[in-house]
XYZ file of C-alpha atoms in Angstrom:
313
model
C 14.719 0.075 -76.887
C 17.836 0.939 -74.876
C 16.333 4.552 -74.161
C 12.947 3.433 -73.287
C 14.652 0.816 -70.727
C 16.717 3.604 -69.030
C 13.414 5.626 -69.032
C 11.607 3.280 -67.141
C 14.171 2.471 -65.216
C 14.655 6.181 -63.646
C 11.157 6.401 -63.353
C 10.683 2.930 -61.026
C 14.134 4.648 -59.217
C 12.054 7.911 -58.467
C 8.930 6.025 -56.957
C 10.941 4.306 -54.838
C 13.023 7.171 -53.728
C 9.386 9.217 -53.419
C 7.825 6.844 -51.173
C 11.125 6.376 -49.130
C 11.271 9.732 -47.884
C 7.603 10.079 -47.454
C 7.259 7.191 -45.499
C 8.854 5.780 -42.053
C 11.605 2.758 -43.041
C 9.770 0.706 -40.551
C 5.980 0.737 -39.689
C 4.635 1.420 -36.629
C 8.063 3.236 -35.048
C 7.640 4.833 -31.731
C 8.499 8.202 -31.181
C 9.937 9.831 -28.461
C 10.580 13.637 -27.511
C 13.719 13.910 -25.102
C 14.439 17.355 -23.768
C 17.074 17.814 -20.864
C 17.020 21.170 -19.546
C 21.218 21.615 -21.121
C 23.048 19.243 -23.136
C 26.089 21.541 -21.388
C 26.448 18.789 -18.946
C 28.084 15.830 -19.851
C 25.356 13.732 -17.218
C 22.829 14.007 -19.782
C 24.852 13.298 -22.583
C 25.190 9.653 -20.882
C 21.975 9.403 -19.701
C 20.755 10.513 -23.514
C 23.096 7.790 -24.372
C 21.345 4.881 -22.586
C 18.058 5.979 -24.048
C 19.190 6.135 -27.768
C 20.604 2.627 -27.686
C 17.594 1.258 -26.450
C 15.187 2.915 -29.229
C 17.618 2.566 -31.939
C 18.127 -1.206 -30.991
C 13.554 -0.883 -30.972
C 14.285 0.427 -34.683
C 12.169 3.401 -32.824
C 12.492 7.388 -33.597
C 14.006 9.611 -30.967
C 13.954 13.682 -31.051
C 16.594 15.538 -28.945
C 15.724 18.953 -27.885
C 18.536 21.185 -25.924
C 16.760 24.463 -24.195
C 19.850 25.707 -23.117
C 17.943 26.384 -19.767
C 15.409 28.457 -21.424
C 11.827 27.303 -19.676
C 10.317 29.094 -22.561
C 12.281 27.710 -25.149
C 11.556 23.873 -23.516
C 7.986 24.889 -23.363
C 8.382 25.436 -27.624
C 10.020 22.225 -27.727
C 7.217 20.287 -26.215
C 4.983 22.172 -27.743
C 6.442 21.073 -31.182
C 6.789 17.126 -30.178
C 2.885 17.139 -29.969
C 3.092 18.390 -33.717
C 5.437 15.618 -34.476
C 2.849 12.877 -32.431
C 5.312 11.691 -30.129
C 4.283 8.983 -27.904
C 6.314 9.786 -25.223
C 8.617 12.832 -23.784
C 10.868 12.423 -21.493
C 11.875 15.921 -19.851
C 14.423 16.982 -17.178
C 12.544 20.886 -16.478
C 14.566 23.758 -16.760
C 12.677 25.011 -13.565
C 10.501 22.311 -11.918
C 7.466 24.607 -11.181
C 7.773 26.880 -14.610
C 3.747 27.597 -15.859
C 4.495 27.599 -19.570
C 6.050 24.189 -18.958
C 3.402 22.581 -17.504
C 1.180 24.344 -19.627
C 2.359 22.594 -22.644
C 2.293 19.252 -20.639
C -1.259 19.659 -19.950
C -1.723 19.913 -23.631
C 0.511 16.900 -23.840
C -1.338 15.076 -21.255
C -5.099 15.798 -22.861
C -3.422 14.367 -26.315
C -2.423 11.176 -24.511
C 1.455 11.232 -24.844
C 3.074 9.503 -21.763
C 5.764 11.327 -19.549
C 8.434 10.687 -18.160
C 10.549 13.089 -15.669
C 14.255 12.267 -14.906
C 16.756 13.582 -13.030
C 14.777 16.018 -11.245
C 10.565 16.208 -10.511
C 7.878 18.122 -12.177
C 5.869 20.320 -8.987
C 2.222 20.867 -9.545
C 1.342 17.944 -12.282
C 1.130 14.273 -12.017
C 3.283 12.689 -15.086
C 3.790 9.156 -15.621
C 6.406 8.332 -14.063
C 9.730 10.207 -12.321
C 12.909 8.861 -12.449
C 15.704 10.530 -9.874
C 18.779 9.636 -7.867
C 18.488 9.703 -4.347
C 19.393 13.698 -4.133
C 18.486 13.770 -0.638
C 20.830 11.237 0.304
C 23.784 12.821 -1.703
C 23.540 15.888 0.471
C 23.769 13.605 3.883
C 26.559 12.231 2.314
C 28.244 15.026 1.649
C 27.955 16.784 4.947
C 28.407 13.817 6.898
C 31.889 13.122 5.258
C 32.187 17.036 5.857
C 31.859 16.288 9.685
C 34.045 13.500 9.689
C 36.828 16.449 8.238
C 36.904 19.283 9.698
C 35.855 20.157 13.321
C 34.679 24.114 12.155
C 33.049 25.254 8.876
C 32.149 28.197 7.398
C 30.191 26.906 4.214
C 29.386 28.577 1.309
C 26.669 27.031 -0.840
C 26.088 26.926 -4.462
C 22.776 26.181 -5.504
C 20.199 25.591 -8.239
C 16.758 26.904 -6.969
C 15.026 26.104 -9.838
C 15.069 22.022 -9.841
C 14.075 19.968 -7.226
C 16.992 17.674 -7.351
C 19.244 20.476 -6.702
C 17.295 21.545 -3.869
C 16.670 18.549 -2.077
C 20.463 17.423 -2.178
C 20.958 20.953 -0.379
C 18.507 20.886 2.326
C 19.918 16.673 2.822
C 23.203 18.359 3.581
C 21.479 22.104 5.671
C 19.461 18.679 8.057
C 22.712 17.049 8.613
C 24.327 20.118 10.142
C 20.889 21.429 11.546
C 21.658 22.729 15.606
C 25.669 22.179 15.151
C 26.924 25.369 15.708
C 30.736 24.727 14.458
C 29.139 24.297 10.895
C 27.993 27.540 9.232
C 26.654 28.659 6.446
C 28.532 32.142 5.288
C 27.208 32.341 2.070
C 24.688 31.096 -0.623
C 25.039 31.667 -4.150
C 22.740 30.302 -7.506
C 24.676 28.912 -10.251
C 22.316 27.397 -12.683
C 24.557 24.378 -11.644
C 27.100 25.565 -14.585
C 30.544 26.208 -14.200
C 30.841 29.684 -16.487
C 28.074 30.840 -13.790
C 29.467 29.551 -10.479
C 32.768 30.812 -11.031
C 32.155 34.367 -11.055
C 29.659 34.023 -8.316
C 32.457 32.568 -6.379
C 34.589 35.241 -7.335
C 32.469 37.702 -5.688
C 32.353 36.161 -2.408
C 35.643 36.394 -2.270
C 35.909 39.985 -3.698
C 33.553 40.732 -0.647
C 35.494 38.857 1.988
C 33.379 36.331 2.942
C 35.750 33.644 4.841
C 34.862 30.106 4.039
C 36.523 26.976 4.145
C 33.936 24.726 2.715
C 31.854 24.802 -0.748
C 29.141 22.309 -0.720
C 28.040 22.619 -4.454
C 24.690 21.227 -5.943
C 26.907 19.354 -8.442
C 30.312 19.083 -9.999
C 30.271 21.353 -12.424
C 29.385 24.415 -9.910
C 31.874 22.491 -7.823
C 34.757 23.410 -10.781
C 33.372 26.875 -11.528
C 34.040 27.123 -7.454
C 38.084 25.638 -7.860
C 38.623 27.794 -10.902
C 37.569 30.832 -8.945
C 39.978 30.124 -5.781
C 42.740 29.162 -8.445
C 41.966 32.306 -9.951
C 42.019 34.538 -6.831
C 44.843 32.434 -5.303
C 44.008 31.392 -1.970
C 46.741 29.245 -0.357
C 44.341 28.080 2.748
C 42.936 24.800 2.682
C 39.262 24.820 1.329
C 37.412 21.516 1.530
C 35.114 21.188 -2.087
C 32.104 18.755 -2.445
C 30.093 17.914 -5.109
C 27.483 15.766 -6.698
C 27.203 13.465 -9.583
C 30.455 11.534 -9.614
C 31.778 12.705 -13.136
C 35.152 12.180 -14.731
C 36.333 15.361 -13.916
C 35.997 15.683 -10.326
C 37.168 11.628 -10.147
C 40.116 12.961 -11.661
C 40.888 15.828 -9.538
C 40.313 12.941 -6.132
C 42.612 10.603 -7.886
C 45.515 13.052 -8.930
C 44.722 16.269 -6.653
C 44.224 17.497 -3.289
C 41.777 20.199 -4.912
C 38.240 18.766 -3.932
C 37.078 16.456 -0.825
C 34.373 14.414 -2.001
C 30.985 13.784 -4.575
C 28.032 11.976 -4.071
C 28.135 9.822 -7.379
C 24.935 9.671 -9.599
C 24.657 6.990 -11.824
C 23.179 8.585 -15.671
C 23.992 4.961 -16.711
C 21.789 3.567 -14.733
C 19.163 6.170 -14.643
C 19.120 6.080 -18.841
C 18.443 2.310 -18.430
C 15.839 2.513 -16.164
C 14.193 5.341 -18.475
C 14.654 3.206 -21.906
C 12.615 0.379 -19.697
C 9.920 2.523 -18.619
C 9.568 4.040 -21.931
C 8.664 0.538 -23.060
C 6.730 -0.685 -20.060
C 4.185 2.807 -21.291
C 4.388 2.144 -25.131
C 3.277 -1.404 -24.297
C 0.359 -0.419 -21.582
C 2.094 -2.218 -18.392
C 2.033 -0.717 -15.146
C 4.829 1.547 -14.062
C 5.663 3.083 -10.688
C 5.169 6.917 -9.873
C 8.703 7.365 -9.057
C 11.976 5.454 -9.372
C 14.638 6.249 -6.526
C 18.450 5.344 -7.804
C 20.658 5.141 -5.128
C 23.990 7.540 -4.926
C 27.593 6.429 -3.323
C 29.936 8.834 -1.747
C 33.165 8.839 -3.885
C 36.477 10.403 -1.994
C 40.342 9.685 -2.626
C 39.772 6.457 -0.188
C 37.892 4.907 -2.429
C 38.452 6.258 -5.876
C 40.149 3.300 -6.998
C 36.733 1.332 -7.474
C 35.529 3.754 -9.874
C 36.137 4.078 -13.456
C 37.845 7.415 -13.317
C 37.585 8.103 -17.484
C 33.934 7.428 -17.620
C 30.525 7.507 -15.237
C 29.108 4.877 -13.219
């Protein structure tokens, strides 16, 4: 009797262990596709962080995808979130007018799966809903705080000419110095916004001579590529280094260094709470607005006390 007990036993332990794995813990879970265009940014690992609380606290299914700033390999990554019926993706684009991208959100579009940009826009297809900081704004910032420095520049830019964002916080700062002669632009450079990239790029202006006294990076990664390259090269004279994004390293460097001038702070707190919410204002058929503006604050050694220096905003 014993051995026919155990027997029936295992048997009742295998059909539930068969039907666990074969079927969701909880009916009717959401699922969502995330894919950032690099997780080699500590910004989306916070924004990603928001998101994750929000769904896990839904008892919801979310997918993670890191292209490593491949378009192609993004493109395969939405491509396999309409096999695994998402109901929404959420996608920062590795480049913001990339065809196989938005050829695989067409496909995701005529399945019905709701999107959701952040961070930076999609060009040439309507999506959901976009959710960015002001990028604009952070470049005004920027060069107006520039302006209030020093009375001559010779800039050198890094940029990102792939994303929107990256571009737009550029050309807020190129507006703000528009038909000022004392303020002028030496060189430009494209650094994927990465630090590895930027500081050889950096590097190489210098190798060629180019004499600047300014770097207004796209954000503050390229911003650290651009100190490690004048630490590396071993210029004494004073060069003046803005950023964007506000992250713990450059707050940091303002509160214990005279290495960088400024950043125009993002908030990927914010922004991942505003994308959990719209995820849920979609899954639940409520009305959502094209595009969700969160403002950015200039952070310098002034006022670097107000901020939490260890963490984002």
């Amino acid at each position: 009797i014993s051995v026919f007990f155990w027997l029936v036993t295992i048997s009742i332990i295998g059909v539930i262990y068969v039907r666990g794995i074969s079927e969701p813990a909880v009916k009717n879970q959401v699922k969502i596709g995330v894919t950032y265009m690099t997780m080699n940014n500590n910004f989306y690992k916070i924004l990603n962080s928001e998101i994750k609380e929000s769904i896990n606290n839904h008892n919801d299914i979310l997918y993670v995808r890191d292209p490593e700033l491949d378009e192609e390999r993004q493109s395969q990554q939405i491509d396999s979130f309409i096999k695994q019926k998402v109901d929404v993706i959420v996608i920062t684009p590795v480049k913001s007018n990339s065809k196989s991208i938005i050829s695989s959100l067409k496909k995701v579009k005529e399945q019905g799966i709701k999107i959701i940009a952040v961070d930076t826009q999609i060009e040439g297809l309507a999506v959901d809903s976009t959710i960015v900081s002001n990028n604009y704004e952070a470049g005004v910032l920027d060069a107006q705080n520039m302006m209030k420095t020093v009375s001559n520049a010779n800039i050198l830019l890094l940029e990102h000419s792939n994303t929107v964002s990256a571009t737009e916080r550029i050309q807020g700062f190129l507006d703000t110095i528009k038909g000022k002669k004392n303020y002028q632009v030496v060189a430009r450079k494209d650094t994927l916004g990465q630090t590895e990239v930027g500081m050889p790029e950096v590097m190489e202006v210098i190798d060629q001579g180019v004499d600047f006294n300014v770097v207004m990076a796209l954000n503050d990664t390229s911003a650290l590529g651009a100190l490690a390259a004048i630490k590396e090269k071993g210029l004494t004279n004073k060069i003046y280094i803005y950023g964007v994004d506000g992250s713990s390293d450059m707050k940091n460097l303002l509160n214990r260094t005279n290495d960088v001038q400024a950043t125009a702070a993002q908030s990927p707190i914010t922004m991942g709470e505003k994308t959990a919410e719209v995820i849920y204002l979609l899954i639940n058929g409520k009305p959502v607005k094209k595009e969700y503006v969160i403002p950015v604050k200039l952070i310098t050694k002034e006022n670097i006390g107000d901020y939490d220096i260890a963490g984002w905003q």
